[in-house]
Structures are given as structure tokens and as C-alpha cells.
Coordinates of C-alpha atoms in Angstrom, one line a residue:
X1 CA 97.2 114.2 105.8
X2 CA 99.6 115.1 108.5
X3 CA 98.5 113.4 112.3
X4 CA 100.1 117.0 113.6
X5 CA 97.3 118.4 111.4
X6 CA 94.0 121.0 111.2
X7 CA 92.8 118.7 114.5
X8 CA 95.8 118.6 117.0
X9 CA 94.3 115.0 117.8
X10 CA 96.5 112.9 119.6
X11 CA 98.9 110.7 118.3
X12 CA 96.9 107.5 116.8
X13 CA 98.8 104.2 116.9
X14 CA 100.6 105.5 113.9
X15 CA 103.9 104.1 112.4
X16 CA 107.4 102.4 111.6
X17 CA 110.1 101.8 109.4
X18 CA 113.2 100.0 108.3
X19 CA 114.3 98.2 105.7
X20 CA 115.5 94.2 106.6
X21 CA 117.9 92.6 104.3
X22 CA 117.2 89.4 102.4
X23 CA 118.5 86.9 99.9
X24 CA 116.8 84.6 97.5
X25 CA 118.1 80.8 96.5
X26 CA 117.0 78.9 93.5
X27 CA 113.6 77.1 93.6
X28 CA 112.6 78.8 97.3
X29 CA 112.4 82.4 97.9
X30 CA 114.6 83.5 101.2
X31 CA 115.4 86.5 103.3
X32 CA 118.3 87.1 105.5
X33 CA 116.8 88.0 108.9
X34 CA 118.9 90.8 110.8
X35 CA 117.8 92.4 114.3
X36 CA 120.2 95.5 113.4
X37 CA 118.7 97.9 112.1
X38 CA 120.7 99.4 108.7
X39 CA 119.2 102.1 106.1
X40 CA 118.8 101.1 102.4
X41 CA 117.8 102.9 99.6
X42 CA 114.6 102.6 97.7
X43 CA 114.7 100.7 94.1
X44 CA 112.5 102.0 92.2
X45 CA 111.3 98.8 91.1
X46 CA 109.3 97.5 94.2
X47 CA 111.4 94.9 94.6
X48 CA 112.6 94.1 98.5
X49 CA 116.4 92.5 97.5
X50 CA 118.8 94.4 99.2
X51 CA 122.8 94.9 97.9
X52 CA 124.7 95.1 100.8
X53 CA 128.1 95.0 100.3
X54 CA 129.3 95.1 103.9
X55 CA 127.7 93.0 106.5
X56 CA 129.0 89.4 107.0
X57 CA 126.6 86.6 106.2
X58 CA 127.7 84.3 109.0
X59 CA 125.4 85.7 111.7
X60 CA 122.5 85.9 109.4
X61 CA 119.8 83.0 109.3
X62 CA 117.7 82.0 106.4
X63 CA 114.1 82.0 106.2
X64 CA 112.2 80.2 103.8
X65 CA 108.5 81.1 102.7
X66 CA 105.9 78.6 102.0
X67 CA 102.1 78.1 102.5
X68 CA 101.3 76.6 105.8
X69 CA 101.3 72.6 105.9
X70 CA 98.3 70.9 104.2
X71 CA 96.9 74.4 102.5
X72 CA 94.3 74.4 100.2
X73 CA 93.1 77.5 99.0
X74 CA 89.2 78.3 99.7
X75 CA 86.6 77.8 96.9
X76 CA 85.0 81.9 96.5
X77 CA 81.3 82.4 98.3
X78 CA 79.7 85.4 96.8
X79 CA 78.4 87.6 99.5
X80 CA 78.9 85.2 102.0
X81 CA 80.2 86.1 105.6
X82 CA 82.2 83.4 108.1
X83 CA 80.1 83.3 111.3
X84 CA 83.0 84.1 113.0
X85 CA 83.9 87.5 111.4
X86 CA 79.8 88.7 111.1
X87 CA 80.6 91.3 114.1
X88 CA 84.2 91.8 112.2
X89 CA 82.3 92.6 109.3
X90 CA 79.8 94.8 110.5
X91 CA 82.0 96.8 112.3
X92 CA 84.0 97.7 109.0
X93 CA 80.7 98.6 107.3
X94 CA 80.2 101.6 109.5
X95 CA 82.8 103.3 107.7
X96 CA 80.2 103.5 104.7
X97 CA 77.4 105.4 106.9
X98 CA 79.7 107.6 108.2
X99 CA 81.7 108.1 104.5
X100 CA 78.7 107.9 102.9
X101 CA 80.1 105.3 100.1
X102 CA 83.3 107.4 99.3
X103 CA 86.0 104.8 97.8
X104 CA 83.3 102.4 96.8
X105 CA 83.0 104.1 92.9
X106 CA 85.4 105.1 90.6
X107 CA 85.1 108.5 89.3
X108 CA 82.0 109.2 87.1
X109 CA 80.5 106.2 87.7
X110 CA 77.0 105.2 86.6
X111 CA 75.4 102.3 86.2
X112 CA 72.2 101.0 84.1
X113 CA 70.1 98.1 84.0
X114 CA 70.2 95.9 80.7
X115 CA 69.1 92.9 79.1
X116 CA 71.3 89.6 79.6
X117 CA 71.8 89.6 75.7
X118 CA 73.0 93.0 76.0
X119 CA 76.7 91.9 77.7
X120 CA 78.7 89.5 76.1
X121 CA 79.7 86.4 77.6
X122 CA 82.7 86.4 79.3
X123 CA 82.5 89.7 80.5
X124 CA 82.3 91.2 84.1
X125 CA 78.6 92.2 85.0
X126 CA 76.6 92.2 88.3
X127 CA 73.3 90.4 87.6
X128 CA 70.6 91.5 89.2
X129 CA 67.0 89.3 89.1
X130 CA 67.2 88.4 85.3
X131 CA 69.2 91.5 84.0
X132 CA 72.3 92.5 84.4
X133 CA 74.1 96.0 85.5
X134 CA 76.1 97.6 83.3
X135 CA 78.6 99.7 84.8
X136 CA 80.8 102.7 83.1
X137 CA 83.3 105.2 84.9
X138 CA 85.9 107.9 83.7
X139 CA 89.0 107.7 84.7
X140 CA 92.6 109.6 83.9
X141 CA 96.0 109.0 82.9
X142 CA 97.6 105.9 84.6
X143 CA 100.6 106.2 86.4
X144 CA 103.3 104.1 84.5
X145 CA 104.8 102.7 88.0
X146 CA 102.7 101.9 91.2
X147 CA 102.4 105.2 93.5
X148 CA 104.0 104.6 96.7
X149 CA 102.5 105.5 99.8
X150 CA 103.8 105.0 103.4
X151 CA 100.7 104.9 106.0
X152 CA 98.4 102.7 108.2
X153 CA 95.1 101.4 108.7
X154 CA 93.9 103.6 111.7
X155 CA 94.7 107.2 110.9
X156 CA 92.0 109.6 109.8
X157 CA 94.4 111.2 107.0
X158 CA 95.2 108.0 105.4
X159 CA 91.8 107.0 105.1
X160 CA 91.6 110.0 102.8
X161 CA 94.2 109.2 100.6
X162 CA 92.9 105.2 100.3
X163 CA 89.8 106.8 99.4
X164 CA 91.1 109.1 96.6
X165 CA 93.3 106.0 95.6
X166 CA 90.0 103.8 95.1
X167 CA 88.1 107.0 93.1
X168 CA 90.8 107.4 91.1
X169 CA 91.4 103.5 90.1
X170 CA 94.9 104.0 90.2
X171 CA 97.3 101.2 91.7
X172 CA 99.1 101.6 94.9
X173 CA 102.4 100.2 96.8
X174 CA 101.8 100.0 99.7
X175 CA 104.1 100.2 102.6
X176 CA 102.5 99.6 106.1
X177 CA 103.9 101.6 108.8
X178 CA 102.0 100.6 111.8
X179 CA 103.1 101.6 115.7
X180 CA 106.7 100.2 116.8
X181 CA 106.9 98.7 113.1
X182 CA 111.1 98.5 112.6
X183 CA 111.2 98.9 108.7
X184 CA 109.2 101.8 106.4
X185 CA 108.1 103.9 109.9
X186 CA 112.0 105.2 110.3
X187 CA 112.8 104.9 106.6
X188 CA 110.0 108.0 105.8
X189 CA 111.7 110.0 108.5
X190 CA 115.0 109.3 106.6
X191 CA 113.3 110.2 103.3
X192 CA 111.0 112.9 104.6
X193 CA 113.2 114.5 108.0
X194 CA 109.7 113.3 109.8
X195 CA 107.7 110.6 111.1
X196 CA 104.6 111.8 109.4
X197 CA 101.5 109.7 107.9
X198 CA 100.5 109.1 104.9
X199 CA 103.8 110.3 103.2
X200 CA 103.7 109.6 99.1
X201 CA 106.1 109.0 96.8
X202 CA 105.6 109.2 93.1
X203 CA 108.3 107.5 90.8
X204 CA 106.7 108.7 87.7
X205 CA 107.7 111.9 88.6
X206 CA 110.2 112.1 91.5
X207 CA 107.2 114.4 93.6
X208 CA 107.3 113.2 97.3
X209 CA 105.0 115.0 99.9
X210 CA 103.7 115.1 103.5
X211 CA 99.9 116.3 103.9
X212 CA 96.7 114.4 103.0
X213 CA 95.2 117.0 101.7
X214 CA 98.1 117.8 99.3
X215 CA 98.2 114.3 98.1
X216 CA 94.9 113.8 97.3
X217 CA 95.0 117.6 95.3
X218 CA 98.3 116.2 93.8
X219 CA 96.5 113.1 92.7
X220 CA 93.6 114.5 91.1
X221 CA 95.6 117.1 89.2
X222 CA 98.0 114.5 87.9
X223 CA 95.7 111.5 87.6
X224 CA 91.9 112.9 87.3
X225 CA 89.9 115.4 86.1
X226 CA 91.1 118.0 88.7
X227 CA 88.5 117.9 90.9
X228 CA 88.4 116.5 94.4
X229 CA 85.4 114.6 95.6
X230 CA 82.3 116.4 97.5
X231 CA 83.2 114.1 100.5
X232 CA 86.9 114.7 100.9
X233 CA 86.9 118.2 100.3
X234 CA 85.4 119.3 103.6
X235 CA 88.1 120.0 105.5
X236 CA 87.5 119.7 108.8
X237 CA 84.2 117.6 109.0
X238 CA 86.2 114.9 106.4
X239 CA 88.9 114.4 108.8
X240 CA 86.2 113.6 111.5
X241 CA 83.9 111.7 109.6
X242 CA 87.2 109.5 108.5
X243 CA 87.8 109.4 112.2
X244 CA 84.5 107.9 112.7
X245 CA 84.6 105.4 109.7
X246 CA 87.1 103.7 111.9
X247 CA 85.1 103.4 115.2
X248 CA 83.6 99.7 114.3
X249 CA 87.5 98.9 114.3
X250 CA 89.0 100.9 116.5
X251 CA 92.9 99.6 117.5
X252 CA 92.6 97.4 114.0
X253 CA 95.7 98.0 111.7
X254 CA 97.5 100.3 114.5
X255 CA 99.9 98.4 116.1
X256 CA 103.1 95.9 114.7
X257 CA 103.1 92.3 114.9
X258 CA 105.8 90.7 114.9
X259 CA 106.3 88.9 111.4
X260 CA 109.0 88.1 108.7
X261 CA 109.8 90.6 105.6
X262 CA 109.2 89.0 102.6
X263 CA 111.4 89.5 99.3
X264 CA 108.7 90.4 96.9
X265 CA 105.5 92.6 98.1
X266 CA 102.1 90.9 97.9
X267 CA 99.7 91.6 95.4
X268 CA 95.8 92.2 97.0
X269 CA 93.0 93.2 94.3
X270 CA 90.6 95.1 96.4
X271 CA 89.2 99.1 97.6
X272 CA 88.8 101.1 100.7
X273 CA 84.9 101.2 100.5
X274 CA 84.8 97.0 100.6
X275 CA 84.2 95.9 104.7
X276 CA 85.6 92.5 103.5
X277 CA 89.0 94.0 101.5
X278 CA 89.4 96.3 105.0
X279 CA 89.9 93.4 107.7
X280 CA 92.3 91.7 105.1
X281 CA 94.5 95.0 105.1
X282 CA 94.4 95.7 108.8
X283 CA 96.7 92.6 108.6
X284 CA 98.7 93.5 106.1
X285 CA 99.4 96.5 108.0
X286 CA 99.9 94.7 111.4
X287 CA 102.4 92.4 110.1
X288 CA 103.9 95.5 108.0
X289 CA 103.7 93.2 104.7
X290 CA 104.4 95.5 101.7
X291 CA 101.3 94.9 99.4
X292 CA 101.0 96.7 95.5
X293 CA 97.1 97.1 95.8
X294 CA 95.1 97.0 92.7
X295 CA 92.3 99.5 93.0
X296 CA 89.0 97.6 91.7
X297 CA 86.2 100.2 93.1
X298 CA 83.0 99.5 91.6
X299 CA 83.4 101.4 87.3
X300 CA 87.0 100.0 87.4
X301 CA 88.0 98.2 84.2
X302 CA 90.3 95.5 86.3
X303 CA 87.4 94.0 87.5
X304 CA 87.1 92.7 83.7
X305 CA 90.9 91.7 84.2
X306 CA 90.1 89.5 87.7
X307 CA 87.1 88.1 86.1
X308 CA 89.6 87.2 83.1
X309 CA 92.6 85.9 85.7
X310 CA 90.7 84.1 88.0
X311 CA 87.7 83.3 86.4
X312 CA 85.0 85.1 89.1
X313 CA 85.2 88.2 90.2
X314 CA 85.5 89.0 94.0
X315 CA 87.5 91.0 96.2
X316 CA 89.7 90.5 98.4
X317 CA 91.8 88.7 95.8
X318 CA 95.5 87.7 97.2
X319 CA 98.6 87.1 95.1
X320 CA 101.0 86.2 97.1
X321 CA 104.5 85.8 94.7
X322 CA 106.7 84.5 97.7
X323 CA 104.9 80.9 98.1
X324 CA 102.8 81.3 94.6
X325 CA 99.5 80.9 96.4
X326 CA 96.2 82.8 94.7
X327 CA 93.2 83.1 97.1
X328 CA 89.8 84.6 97.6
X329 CA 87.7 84.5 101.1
X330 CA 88.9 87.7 103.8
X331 CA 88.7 85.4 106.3
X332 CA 90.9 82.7 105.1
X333 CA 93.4 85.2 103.9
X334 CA 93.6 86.6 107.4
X335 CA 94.1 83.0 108.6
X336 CA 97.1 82.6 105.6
X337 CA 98.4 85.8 106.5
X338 CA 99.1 85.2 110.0
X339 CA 100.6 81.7 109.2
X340 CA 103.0 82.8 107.2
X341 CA 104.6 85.6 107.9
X342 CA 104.0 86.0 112.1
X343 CA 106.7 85.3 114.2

């Protein structure tokens, strides 16, 4: 969890922080754009309005969120890869060799093969020829408010804790902290005394911690069984092997883009193990979007509750609650991402 930790590896493209001040207007969502750079304190709903009581609003302009012009959001392709983002693709899918699936089940996951009449209709099920999987997990006590976590795309030790995050089913904000990045890098020194990645926050109970490894044993304990995971319980070689998940995309998710804070933080349905979901958040984390991710490993019961929502399951799934546009397709995201909130 620490990048000062068991491996003395150099410093990865690693983080940022600071929180911009916005305002919202009837009928179009707005923030207040602001080059200085002021400290706020956390609400503890993940909201991103700001009460500041003592900056002047003349010097401050306005910017409005909207879907780019003519938008139309992308019918879903099952399994179905843009030509331009095969290599994109199959460089994120090395992280499953080297990870050996970890992140792509929830805990005590199995699976079985059953008869078409055996799963109601409407419900969630991979078919397969002319039967269908059914799919059952275990999972623990859900956390009443969204864990917060403070990390970024290329570092070893946050890999770890997106894993344990998608094993455990439970849902995550989010807050991107890539290299140079002007808002949540400095605020976890302010919180924390250190700029130190992944740093976790839990609102349900007030705990707040440094140390990948301590997270993911603080996770467990609170939101599992108690047990850690074969694969991210070996010390040493699961630090490297995370390291080498990320060759195929090495540089991806490190490094700030310039973009505009939204009010609200997006909502993506998705899971560290899916190659598709991982170019989507290499974005996020670029353009240091906040993001509440809802965990839908393969086991997970929200898979039911996408299939319910949207009518088809697939991840990535996008919500985006500052322009009201609901999308599938990681390539088209990417696209919508960019267009909206780069500078």
C-alpha cells in the first residue's frame, strides 16, 4: 500500500490533490473555476458543493456541463472490441495472466450449468450454448456509505486494494489522484501528514489509514469473512505480480490531464479484473473525475440490479449525474469523457 513500501521502487507517476470550488444554478449544473488553490473539508456525503464564505465571486467564471453537441449514446455490443482499442484491449488483459483472475470473482464464487427453465425470466444469467450459468457468491456486511479511497491507476499497491474492493463487492468513491493532479493529491497530505497512495477513508466508522496491505486486512475483517485472498496475501511476489499486471499499460492512469471538476461524482458500474472497465478508469483517473464505482465482479448481486436499470447487463456502465447521460461501450465512454470534462 505505501509506494515508500516492502520494494523501495521508485516513485510511479503517482498523485494530486485539491479541492476546486463550484456552484450550481437551476436547470444546468455549474462550477466556479478557481486557479487558487484553497483547502476544504470533506462532506461526508460525496457531494463536491463547496461553502465558502470568503472568496469574492467576481473573479470566478462559470462552467456549465453538458454532453458534447449532437451525442447520442451507443447501442451495447456484447463482447465486441472497437478496431481501434484491439491492442488497448489486449494490453489490459495481461493483468489477468499475471493476477491470475484476482478481482474478476466475488468471494466464494461458483458457478453451475443449468437448464434455461431453471432461471426465471428477467433475471441476470450468462447463457452458454442452450443453458444458462448460474452464478452464487458470499459476501459480508455492506458498508452503509461508499468507502473512500484516494489512489491511481498505475501503482502496484492500489491495484491491490481495487482488487480486494471487486472480491469483496463492496462500493467505492473514488478519488483519482494521478501525477501533478491539483485537487485530492495535496488534500490526503492534509488529511493524512503524507502524499502516500492508496490512502482510505471509511465514513462508516471514522478509520482512515496509509498501507495496502492494512487496507485490504481492514477490509476483510470489517467487510468479509476475515480472510485475505491466496493471491494478495503474498507479500512480496503480489506487489510484483501487480507491477506486472500493469506492463500492457504502462504510463496509462499516471499522469493529470487537464480537465474541469464536476459538482457531483460520476457513477461507473464495473471491476478491476474487466480489461474493458480498466481503459475507461485510466481516464477517469487522468482527468482526476471523482467516480462512486459500483463493484459488479462476476457472483455480485448488482449485476441483477444493472440488468433491472438498464435492461442488459454489461460493464463499463456510466452514469454521469452532471449532464444526465447513461452509457455503455469503453470506447465511447473514453471518447465522452474527454469531451466533456478536458480542458
Amino acid at each position: 500500500m505505501a509506494v515508500a513500501g516492502i520494494l523501495n521502487i521508485p516513485k510511479l507517476p503517482l498523485f494530486s490533490s485539491l479541492p476546486l470550488r463550484k456552484q450550481s444554478r437551476p436547470l444546468s449544473i455549474s462550477i466556479k473555476a478557481s486557479n487558487s488553490q484553497t483547502s476544504t473539508k470533506e462532506e461526508e456525503n460525496p457531494s463536491f458543493s463547496s461553502s465558502s464564505s470568503s472568496s469574492s465571486t467576481t473573479t470566478t467564471t462559470a462552467t456549465t456541463f453538458a454532453p458534447p453537441p449532437n451525442f447520442k449514446p451507443p447501442e451495447p455490443k456484447r463482447f465486441a472490441i472497437r478496431p481501434d482499442k484491439t491492442w488497448d484491449i489486449v494490453g489490459a488483459s495481461l493483468a489477468l495472466f499475471f493476477r491470475l483472475g484476482t478481482g474478476v470473482f466475488v468471494s466464494g464464487y461458483s458457478a453451475s450449468l443449468v437448464s434455461e427453465k431453471e432461471i426465471p425470466p428477467g433475471q441476470y444469467s450468462l447463457e452458454l450454448g442452450g443453458s444458462k450459468v448460474k452464478e452464487t457468491s458470499k459476501i459480508g456486511p455492506r458498508p452503509e456509505k461508499p468507502i473512500e479511497i484516494y489512489e491511481f491507476e498505475g501503482c502496484p499497491f492500489c491495484r491491490k486494494v481495487r482488487e480486494i474492493v471487486a472480491v469483496l463487492d463492496i462500493d467505492v468513491l473514488f478519488y483519482p489522484c494521478p501525477k501533478n493532479g491539483p485537487n485530492f493529491r495535496p488534500k490526503v497530505a492534509q488529511m493524512g501528514g503524507k502524499q502516500q497512495f492508496p490512502y482510505m477513508v471509511d465514513p462508516n466508522t471514522g478509520v482512515a489509514m496509509y498501507e495496502s496491505d492494512d487496507i485490504i486486512k481492514y477490509l476483510v475483517e470489517k467487510y468479509g469473512d476475515g480472510s485475505v485472498p491466496f493471491m494478495l496475501s503474498l507479500g512480496l511476489l503480489t506487489t510484483l505480480t501487480a507491477g506486472f499486471a500493469m506492463i500492457g499499460r504502462m504510463g496509462r492512469g499516471n499522469s493529470y490531464t487537464p480537465s474541469k471538476l464536476p459538482p457531483k461524482p460520476l457513477e461507473i458500474w464495473s471491476y478491476e479484473g474487466s480489461p474493458f472497465c480498466k481503459i475507461v478508469r485510466e481516464v477517469l483517473v487522468e482527468l482526476e473525475l471523482p467516480h462512486t464505482q459500483r463493484s459488479c465482479a462476476r457472483g455480485s448481486p448488482k449485476r441483477q440490479i444493472l440488468y433491472e436499470k438498464a435492461g442488459h447487463f454489461q460493464v463499463p456502465y456510466l452514469e454521469d449525474p452532471n449532464t444526465g447521460v447513461q452509457m455503455f461501450e469503453s470506447a465511447e465512454i473514453v471518447e465522452y469523457l474527454r469531451a466533456t470534462y478536458a480542458q
